[in-house]
mmCIF file of C-alpha atoms in Angstrom:
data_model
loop_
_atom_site.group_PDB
_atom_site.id
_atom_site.type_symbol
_atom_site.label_atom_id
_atom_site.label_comp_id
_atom_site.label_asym_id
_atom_site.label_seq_id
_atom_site.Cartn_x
_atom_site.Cartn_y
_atom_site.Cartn_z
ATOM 1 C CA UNK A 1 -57.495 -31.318 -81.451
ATOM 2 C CA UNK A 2 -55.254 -28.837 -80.161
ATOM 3 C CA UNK A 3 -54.083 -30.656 -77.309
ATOM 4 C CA UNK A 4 -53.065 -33.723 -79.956
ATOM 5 C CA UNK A 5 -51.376 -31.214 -81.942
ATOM 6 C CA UNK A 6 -49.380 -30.011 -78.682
ATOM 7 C CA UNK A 7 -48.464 -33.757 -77.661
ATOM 8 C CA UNK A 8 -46.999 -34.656 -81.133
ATOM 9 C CA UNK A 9 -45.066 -31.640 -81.715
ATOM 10 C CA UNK A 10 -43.453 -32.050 -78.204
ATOM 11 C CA UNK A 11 -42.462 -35.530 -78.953
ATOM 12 C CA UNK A 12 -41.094 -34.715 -82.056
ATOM 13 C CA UNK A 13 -38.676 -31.823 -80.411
ATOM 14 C CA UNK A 14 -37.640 -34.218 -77.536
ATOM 15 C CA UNK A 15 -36.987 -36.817 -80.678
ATOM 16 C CA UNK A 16 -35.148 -34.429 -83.008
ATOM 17 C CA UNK A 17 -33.117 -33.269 -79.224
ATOM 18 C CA UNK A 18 -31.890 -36.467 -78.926
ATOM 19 C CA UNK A 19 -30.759 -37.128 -82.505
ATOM 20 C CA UNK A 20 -31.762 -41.261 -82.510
ATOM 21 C CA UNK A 21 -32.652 -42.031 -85.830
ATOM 22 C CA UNK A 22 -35.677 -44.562 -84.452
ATOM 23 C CA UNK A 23 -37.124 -42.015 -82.662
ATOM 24 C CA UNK A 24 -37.073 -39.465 -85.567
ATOM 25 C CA UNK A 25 -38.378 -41.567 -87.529
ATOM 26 C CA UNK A 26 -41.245 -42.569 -85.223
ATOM 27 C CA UNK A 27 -42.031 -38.934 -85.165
ATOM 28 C CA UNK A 28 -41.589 -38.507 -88.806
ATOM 29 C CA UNK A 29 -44.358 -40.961 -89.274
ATOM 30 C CA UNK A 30 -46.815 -39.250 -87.460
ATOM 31 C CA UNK A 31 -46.393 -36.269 -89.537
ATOM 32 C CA UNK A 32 -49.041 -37.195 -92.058
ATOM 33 C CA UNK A 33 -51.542 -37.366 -89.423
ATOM 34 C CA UNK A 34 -50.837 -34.381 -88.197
ATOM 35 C CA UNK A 35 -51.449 -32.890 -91.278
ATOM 36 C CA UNK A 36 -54.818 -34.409 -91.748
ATOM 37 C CA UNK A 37 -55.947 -32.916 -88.508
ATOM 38 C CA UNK A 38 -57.636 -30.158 -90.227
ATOM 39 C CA UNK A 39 -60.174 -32.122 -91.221
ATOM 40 C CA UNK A 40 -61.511 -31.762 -88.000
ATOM 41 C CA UNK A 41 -61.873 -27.972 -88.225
ATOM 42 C CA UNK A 42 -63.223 -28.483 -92.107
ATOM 43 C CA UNK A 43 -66.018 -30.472 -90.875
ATOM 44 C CA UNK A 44 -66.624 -28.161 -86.749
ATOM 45 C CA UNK A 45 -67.305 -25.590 -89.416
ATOM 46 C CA UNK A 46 -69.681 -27.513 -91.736
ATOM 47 C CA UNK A 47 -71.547 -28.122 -87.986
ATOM 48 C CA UNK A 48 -70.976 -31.671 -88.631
ATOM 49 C CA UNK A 49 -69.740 -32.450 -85.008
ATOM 50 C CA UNK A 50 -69.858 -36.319 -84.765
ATOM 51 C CA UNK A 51 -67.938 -36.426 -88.151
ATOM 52 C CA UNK A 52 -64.987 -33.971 -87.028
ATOM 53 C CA UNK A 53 -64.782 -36.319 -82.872
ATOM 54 C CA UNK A 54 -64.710 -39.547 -85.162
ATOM 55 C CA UNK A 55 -62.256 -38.012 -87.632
ATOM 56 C CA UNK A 56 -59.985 -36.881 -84.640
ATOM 57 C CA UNK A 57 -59.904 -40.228 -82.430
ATOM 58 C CA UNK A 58 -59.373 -42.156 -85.912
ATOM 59 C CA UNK A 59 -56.305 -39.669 -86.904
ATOM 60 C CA UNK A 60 -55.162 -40.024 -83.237
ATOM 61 C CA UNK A 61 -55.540 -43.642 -82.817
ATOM 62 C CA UNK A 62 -53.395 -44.212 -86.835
ATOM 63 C CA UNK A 63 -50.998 -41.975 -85.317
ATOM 64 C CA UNK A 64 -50.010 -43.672 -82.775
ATOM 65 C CA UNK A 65 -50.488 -47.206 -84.697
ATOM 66 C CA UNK A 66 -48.175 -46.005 -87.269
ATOM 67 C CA UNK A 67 -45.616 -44.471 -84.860
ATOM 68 C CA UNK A 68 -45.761 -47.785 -82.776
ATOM 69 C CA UNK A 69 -45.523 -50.432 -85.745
ATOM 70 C CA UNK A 70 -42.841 -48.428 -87.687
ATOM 71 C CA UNK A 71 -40.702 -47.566 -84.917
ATOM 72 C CA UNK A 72 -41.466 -47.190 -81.435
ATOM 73 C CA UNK A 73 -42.527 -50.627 -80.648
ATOM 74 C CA UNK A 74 -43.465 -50.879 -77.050
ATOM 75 C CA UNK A 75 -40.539 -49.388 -75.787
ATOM 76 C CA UNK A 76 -42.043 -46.238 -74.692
ATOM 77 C CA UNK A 77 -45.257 -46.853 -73.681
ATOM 78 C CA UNK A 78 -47.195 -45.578 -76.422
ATOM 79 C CA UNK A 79 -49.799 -48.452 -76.661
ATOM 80 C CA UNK A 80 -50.876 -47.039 -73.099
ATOM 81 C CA UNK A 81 -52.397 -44.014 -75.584
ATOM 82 C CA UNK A 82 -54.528 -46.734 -76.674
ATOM 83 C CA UNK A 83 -56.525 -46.803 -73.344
ATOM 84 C CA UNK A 84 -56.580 -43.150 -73.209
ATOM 85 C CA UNK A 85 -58.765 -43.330 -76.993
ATOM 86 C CA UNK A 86 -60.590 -45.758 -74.687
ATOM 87 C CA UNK A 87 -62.224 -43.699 -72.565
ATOM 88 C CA UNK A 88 -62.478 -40.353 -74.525
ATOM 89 C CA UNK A 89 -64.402 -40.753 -76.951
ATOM 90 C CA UNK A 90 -67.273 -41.257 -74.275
ATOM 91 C CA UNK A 91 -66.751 -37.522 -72.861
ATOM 92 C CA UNK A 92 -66.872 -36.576 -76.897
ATOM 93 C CA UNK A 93 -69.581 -38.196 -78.226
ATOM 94 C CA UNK A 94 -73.523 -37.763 -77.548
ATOM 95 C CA UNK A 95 -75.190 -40.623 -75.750
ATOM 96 C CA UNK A 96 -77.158 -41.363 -79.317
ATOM 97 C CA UNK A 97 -74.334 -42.361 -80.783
ATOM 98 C CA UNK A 98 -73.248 -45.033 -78.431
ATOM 99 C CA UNK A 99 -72.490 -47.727 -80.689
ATOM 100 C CA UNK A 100 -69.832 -45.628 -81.960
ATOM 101 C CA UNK A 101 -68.655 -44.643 -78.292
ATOM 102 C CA UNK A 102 -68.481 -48.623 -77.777
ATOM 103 C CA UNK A 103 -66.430 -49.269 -81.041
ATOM 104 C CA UNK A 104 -63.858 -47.087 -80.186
ATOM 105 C CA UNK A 105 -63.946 -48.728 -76.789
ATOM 106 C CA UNK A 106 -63.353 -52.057 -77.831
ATOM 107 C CA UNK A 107 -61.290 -51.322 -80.365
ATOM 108 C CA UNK A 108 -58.526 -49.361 -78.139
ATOM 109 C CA UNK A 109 -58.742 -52.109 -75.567
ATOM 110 C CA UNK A 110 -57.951 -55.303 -78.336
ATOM 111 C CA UNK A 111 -55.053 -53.156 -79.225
ATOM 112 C CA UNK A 112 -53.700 -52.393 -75.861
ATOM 113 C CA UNK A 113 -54.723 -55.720 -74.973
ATOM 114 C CA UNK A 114 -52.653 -57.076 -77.978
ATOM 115 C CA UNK A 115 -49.454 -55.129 -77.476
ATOM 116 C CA UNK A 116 -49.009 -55.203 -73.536
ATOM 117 C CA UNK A 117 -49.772 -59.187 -74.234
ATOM 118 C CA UNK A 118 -47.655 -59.506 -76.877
ATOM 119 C CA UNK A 119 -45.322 -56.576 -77.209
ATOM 120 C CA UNK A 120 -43.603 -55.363 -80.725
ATOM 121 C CA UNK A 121 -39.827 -54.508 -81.522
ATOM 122 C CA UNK A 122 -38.684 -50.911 -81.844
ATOM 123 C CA UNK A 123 -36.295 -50.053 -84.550
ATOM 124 C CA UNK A 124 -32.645 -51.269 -83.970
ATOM 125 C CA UNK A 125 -31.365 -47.830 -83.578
ATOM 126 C CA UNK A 126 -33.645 -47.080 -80.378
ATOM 127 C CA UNK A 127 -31.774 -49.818 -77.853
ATOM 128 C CA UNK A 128 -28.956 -46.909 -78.688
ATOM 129 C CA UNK A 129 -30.720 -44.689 -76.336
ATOM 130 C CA UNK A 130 -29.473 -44.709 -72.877
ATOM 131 C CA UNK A 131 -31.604 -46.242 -70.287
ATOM 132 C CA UNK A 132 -32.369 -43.514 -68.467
ATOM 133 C CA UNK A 133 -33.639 -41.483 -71.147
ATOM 134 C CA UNK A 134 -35.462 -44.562 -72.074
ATOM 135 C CA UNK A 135 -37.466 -44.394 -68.539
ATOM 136 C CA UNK A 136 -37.919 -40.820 -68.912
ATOM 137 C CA UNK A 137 -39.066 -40.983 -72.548
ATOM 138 C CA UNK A 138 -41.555 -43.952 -71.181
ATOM 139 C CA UNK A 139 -43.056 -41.226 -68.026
ATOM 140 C CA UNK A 140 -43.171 -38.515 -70.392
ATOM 141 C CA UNK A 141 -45.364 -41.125 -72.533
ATOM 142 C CA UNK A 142 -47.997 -42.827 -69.860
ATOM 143 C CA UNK A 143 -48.173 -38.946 -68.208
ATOM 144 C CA UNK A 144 -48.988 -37.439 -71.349
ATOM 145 C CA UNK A 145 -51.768 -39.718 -71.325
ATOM 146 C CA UNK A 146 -52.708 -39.151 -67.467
ATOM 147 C CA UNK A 147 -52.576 -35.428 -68.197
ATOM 148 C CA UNK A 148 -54.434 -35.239 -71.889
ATOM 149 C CA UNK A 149 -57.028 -37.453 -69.816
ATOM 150 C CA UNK A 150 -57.526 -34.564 -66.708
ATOM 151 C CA UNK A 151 -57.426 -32.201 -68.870
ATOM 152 C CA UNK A 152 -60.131 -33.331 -71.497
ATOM 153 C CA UNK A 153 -62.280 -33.889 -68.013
ATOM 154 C CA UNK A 154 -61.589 -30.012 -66.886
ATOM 155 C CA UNK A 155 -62.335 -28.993 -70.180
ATOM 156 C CA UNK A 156 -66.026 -31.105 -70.403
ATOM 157 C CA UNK A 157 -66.746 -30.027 -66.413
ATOM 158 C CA UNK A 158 -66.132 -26.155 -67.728
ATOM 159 C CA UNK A 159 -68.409 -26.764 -70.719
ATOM 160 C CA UNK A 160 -70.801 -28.428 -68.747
ATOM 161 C CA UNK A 161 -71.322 -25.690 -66.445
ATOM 162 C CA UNK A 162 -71.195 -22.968 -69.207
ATOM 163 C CA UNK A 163 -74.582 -25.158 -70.961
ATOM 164 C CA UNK A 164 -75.947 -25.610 -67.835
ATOM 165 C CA UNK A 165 -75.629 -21.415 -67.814
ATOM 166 C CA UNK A 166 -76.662 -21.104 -70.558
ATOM 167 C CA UNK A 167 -79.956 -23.538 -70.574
ATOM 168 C CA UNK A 168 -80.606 -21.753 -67.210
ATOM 169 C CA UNK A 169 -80.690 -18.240 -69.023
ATOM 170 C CA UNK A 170 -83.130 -19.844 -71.872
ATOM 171 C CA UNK A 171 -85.244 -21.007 -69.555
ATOM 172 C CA UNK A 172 -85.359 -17.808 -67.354
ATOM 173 C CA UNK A 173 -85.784 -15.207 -70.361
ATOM 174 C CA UNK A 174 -88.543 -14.174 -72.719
ATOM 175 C CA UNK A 175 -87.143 -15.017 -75.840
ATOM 176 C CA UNK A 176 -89.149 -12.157 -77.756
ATOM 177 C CA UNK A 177 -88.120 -8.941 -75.047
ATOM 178 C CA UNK A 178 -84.963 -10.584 -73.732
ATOM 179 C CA UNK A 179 -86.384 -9.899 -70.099
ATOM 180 C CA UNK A 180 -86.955 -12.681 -67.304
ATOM 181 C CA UNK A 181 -90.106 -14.470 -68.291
ATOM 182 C CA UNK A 182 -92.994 -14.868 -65.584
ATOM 183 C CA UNK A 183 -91.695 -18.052 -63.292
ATOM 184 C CA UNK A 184 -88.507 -16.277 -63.281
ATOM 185 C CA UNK A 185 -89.849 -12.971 -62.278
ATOM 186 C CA UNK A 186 -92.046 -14.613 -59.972
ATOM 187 C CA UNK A 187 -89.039 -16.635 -58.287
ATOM 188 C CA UNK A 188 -87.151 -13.345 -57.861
ATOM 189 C CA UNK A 189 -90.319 -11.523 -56.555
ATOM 190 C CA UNK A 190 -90.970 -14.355 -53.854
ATOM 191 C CA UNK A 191 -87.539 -13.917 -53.149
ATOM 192 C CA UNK A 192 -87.910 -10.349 -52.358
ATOM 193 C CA UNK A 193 -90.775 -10.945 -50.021
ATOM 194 C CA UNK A 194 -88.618 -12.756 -47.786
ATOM 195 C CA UNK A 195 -86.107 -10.293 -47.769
ATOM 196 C CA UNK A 196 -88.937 -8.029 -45.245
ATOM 197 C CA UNK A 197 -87.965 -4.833 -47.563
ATOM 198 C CA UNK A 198 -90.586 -3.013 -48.514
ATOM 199 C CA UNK A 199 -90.354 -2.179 -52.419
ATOM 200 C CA UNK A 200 -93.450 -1.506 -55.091
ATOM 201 C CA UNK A 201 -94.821 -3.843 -57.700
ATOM 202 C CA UNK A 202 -96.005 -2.383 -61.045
ATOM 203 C CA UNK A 203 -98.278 -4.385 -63.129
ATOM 204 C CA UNK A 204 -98.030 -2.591 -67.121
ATOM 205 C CA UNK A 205 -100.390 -4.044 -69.560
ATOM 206 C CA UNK A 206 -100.525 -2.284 -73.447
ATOM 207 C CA UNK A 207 -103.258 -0.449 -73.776
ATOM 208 C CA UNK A 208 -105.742 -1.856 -77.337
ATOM 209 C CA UNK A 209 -102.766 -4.155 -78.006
ATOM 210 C CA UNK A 210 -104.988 -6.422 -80.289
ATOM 211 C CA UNK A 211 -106.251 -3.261 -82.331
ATOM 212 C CA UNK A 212 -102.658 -2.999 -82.679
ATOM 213 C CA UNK A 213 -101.881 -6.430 -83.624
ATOM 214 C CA UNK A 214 -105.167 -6.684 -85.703
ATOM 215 C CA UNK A 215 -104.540 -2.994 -87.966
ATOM 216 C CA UNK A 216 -100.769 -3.599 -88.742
ATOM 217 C CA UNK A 217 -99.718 -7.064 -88.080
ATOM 218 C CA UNK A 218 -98.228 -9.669 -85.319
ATOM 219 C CA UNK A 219 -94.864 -8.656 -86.249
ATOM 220 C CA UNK A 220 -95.515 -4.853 -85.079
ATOM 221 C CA UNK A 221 -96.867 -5.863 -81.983
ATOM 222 C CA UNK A 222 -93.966 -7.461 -81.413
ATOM 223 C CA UNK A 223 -91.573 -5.333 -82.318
ATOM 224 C CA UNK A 224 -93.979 -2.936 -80.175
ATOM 225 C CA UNK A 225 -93.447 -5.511 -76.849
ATOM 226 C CA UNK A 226 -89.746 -5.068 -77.463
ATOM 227 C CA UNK A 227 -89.484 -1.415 -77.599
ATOM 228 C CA UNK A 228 -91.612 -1.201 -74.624
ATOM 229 C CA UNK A 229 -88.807 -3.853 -72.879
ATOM 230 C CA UNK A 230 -86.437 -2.075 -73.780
ATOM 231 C CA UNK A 231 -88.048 1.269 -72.310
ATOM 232 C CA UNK A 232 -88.357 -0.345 -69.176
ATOM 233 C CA UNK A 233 -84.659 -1.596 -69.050
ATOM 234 C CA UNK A 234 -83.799 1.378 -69.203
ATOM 235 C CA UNK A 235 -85.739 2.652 -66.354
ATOM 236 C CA UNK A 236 -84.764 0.020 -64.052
ATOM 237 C CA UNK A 237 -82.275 1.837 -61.077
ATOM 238 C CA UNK A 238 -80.647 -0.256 -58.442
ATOM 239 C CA UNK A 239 -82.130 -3.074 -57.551
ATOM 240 C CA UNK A 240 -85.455 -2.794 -59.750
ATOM 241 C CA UNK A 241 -85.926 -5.688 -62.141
ATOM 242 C CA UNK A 242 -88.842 -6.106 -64.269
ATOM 243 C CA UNK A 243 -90.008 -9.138 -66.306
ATOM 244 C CA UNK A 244 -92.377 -9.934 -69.159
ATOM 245 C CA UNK A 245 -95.575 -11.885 -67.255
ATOM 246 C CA UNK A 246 -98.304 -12.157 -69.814
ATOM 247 C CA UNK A 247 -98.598 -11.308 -73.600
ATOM 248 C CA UNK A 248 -98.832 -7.807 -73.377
ATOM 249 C CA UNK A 249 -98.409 -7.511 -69.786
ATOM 250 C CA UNK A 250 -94.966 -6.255 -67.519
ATOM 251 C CA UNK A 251 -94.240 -6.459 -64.390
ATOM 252 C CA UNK A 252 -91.729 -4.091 -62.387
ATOM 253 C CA UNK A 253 -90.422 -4.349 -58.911
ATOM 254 C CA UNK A 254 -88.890 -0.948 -57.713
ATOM 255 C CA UNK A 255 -87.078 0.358 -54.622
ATOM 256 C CA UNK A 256 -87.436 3.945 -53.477
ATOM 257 C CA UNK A 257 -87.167 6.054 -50.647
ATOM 258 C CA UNK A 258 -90.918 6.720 -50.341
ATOM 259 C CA UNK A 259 -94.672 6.193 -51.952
ATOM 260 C CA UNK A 260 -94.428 9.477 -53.209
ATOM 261 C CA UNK A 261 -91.225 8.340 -55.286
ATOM 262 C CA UNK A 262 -92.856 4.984 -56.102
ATOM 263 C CA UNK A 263 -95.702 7.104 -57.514
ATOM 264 C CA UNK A 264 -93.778 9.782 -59.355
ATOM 265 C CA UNK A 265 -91.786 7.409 -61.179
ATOM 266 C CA UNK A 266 -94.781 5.026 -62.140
ATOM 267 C CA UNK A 267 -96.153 8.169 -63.703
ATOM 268 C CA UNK A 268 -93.009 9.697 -65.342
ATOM 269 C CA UNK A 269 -92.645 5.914 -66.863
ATOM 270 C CA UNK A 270 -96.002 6.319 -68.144
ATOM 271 C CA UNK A 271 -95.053 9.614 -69.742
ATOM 272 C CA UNK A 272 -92.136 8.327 -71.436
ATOM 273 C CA UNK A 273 -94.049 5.152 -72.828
ATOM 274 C CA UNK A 274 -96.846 7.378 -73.973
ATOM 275 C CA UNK A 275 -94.828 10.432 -75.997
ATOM 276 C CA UNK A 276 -92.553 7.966 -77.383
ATOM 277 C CA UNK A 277 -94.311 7.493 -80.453
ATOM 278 C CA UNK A 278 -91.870 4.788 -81.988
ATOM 279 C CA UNK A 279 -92.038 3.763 -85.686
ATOM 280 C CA UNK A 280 -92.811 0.209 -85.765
ATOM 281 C CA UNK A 281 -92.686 0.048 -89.512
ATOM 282 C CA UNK A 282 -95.848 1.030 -90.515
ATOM 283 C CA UNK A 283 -95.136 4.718 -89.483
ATOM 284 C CA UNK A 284 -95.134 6.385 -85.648
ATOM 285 C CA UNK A 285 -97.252 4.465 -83.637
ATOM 286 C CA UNK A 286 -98.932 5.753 -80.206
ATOM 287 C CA UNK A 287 -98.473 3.751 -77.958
ATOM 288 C CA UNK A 288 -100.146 3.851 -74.065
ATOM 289 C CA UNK A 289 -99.846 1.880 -70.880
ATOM 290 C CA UNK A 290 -102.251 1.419 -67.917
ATOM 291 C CA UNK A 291 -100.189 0.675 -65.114
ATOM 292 C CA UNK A 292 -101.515 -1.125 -60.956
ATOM 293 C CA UNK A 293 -99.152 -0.359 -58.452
ATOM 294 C CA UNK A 294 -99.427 -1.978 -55.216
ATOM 295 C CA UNK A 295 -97.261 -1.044 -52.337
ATOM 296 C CA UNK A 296 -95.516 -3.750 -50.331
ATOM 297 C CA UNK A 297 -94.593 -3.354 -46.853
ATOM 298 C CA UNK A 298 -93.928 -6.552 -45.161
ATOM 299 C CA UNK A 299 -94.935 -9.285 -44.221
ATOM 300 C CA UNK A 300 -97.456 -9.450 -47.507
ATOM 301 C CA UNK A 301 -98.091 -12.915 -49.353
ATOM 302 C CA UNK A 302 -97.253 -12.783 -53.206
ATOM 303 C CA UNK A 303 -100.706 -13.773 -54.125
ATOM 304 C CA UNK A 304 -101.984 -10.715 -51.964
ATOM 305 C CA UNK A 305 -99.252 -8.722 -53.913
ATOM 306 C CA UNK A 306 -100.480 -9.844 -57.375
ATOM 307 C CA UNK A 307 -103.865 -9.739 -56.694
ATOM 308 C CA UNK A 308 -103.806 -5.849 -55.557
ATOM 309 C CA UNK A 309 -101.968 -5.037 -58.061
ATOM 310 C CA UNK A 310 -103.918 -6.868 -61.093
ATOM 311 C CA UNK A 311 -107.380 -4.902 -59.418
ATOM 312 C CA UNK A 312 -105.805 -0.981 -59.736
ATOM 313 C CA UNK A 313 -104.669 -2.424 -63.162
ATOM 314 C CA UNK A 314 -108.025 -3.424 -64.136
ATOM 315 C CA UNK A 315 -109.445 0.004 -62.055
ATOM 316 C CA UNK A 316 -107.074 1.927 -64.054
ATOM 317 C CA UNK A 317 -108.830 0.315 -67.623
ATOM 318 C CA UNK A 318 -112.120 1.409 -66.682
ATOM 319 C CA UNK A 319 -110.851 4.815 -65.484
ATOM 320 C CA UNK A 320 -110.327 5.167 -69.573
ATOM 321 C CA UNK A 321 -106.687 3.588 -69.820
ATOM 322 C CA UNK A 322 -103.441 4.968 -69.888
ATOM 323 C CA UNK A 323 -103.033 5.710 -66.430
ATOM 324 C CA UNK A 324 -101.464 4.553 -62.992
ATOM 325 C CA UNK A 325 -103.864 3.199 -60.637
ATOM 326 C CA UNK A 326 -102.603 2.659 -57.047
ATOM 327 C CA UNK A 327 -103.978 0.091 -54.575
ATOM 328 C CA UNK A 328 -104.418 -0.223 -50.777
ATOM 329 C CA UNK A 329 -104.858 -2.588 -48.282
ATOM 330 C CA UNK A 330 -108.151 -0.779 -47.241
ATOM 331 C CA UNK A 331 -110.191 0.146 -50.164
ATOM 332 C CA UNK A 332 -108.261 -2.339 -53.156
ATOM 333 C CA UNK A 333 -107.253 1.319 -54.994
ATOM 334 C CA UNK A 334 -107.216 4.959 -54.540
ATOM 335 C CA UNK A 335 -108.156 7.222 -57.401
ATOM 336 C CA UNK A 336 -105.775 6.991 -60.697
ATOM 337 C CA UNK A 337 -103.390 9.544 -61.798
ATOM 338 C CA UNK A 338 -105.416 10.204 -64.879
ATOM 339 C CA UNK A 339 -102.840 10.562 -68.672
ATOM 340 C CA UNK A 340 -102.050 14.049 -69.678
ATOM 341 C CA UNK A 341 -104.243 14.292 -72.928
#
């Protein structure tokens, strides 16, 4: 809409410049249509979309009619904006609504078709204008139409790739914790295999999360999975990314220096999960974590990785819960660091 609003004002400056009274006129009787252009917005806001794109190419296509009957004639070119409503309306409109796309096609063509063919007669007063400013008039027309045409395509290509974004995010996150969901952790994790870096893999599942669920309701445990996301944002340093792999169940890559760091910060997240003691509504709720880390030191296969990992998780729920088990290549896991009481 904007870009028709830009067109017809600029016309009607270069026509009021000049001083013809043909060519005022002509832009004097596009006026009304510019007017009516708000429509468009009135219905983009009422989320009626394919009302406000066939509003605008109808408002578009009697502007120009009306401009070209009452005054222009084919003297300028403008019937060449004909084939420019064309082919828009295709880069507009959903693929559903085809039959509309084609109207609009055929349409634009029979009147292109009709006026190259067999021409109409601008008002007296324009064969005043000077030739020159005639053939300049007539560039400024067909280029106008070259140039809304490029940049209606730049603006679809940009939109394009911002959906294409933004369907790539959706399908990537968790839409309850906002973190990466499981193939998109698991993507990134495979990824880091292949980098040959060693790094640490935590596996956090909620401790009694369906006593939790079943005593104060669905909606607590999720508002519980999202505080406990949001914990875990806020531990990730560097490089560390974490992701939401199972219903109650995180994962957590981290980079340190050393095991020993890998280890204290396992357990210091476990602190900070446990004494947290967030009111989920139904008063301050205590919350606990058992947590199977697995070291990684290359070359390891990710179902190696996961499968370490998942067996100090499950060694750290029969040690009594809400502790970090760690495993090893040699024995599967070492004993846990058991929860300050």
């Amino acid at each position: 809409m904007l870009i028709a609003v830009i067109t017809i004002l600029v016309f009607n400056l270069a026509f009021l410049l000049l001083g013809n009274p043909g060519l005022i006129y002509s832009g004097l009787a596009q006026l009304p249509y510019l007017l009516l252009l708000p429509l468009v917005l009135w219905f983009n806001h009422r989320g009626q979309r394919h009302e406000a794109t066939l509003t605008l190419f109808v408002l578009v296509m009697l502007d120009a009619f009306s401009a070209l009957m009452l005054a222009q004639g084919v003297t300028l070119g403008l019937h060449y904006y004909f084939l420019m409503f064309a082919v828009l309306p295709a880069s507009y409109l959903d693929a559903k609504q085809w039959p509309t796309t084609l109207l609009l096609f055929l349409s634009n063509i029979l009147l292109f078709g009709y006026f190259e063919v067999y021409g109409w007669q601008a008002h007296p007063s324009i064969a005043e204008v000077p030739t020159f400013i005639i053939t300049l008039l007539r560039i400024m027309m067909v280029g106008s139409c070259a140039t809304t045409v490029l940049v209606v395509i730049l603006i679809s290509e940009y939109y394009a790739a911002q959906n294409e974004q933004e369907l790539q995010y959706l399908a990537d996150t968790d839409s309850l914790t906002g973190l990466p969901n499981r193939r998109a952790f698991m993507l990134r994790l495979e990824r880091t295999i292949k980098d040959s870096r060693p790094f640490c893999l935590l596996i956090i599942d909620v401790d009694h999360f369906k006593q939790i669920n079943d005593t104060t309701g669905h909606q607590t445990g999720d508002t519980a999975l999202q505080f406990l996301a949001s914990l875990l944002t806020a531990y990730i340093q560097g490089e560390d990314f974490a992701g939401r792999i199972g219903g109650e169940e995180f994962a957590l890559v981290q980079f340190c220096a050393s095991p020993l760091e890998h280890l204290a910060r396992a357990e210091s997240l476990r602190k900070t999960i446990a004494t947290a003691h967030p009111d989920l509504g139904f008063g301050a709720v205590h919350l606990t974590v058992s947590i199977g880390v697995c070291m990684a030191t290359p070359p390891v296969s990710l179902i190696t990785l996961m499968t370490m990992a998942d067996n100090a998780l499950y060694e750290a729920k029969r040690n009594g819960r809400n502790c970090v088990q760690v495993a090893t290549a040699q024995s599967g896991t070492v004993p846990p660091w058991k929860a300050v009481k």
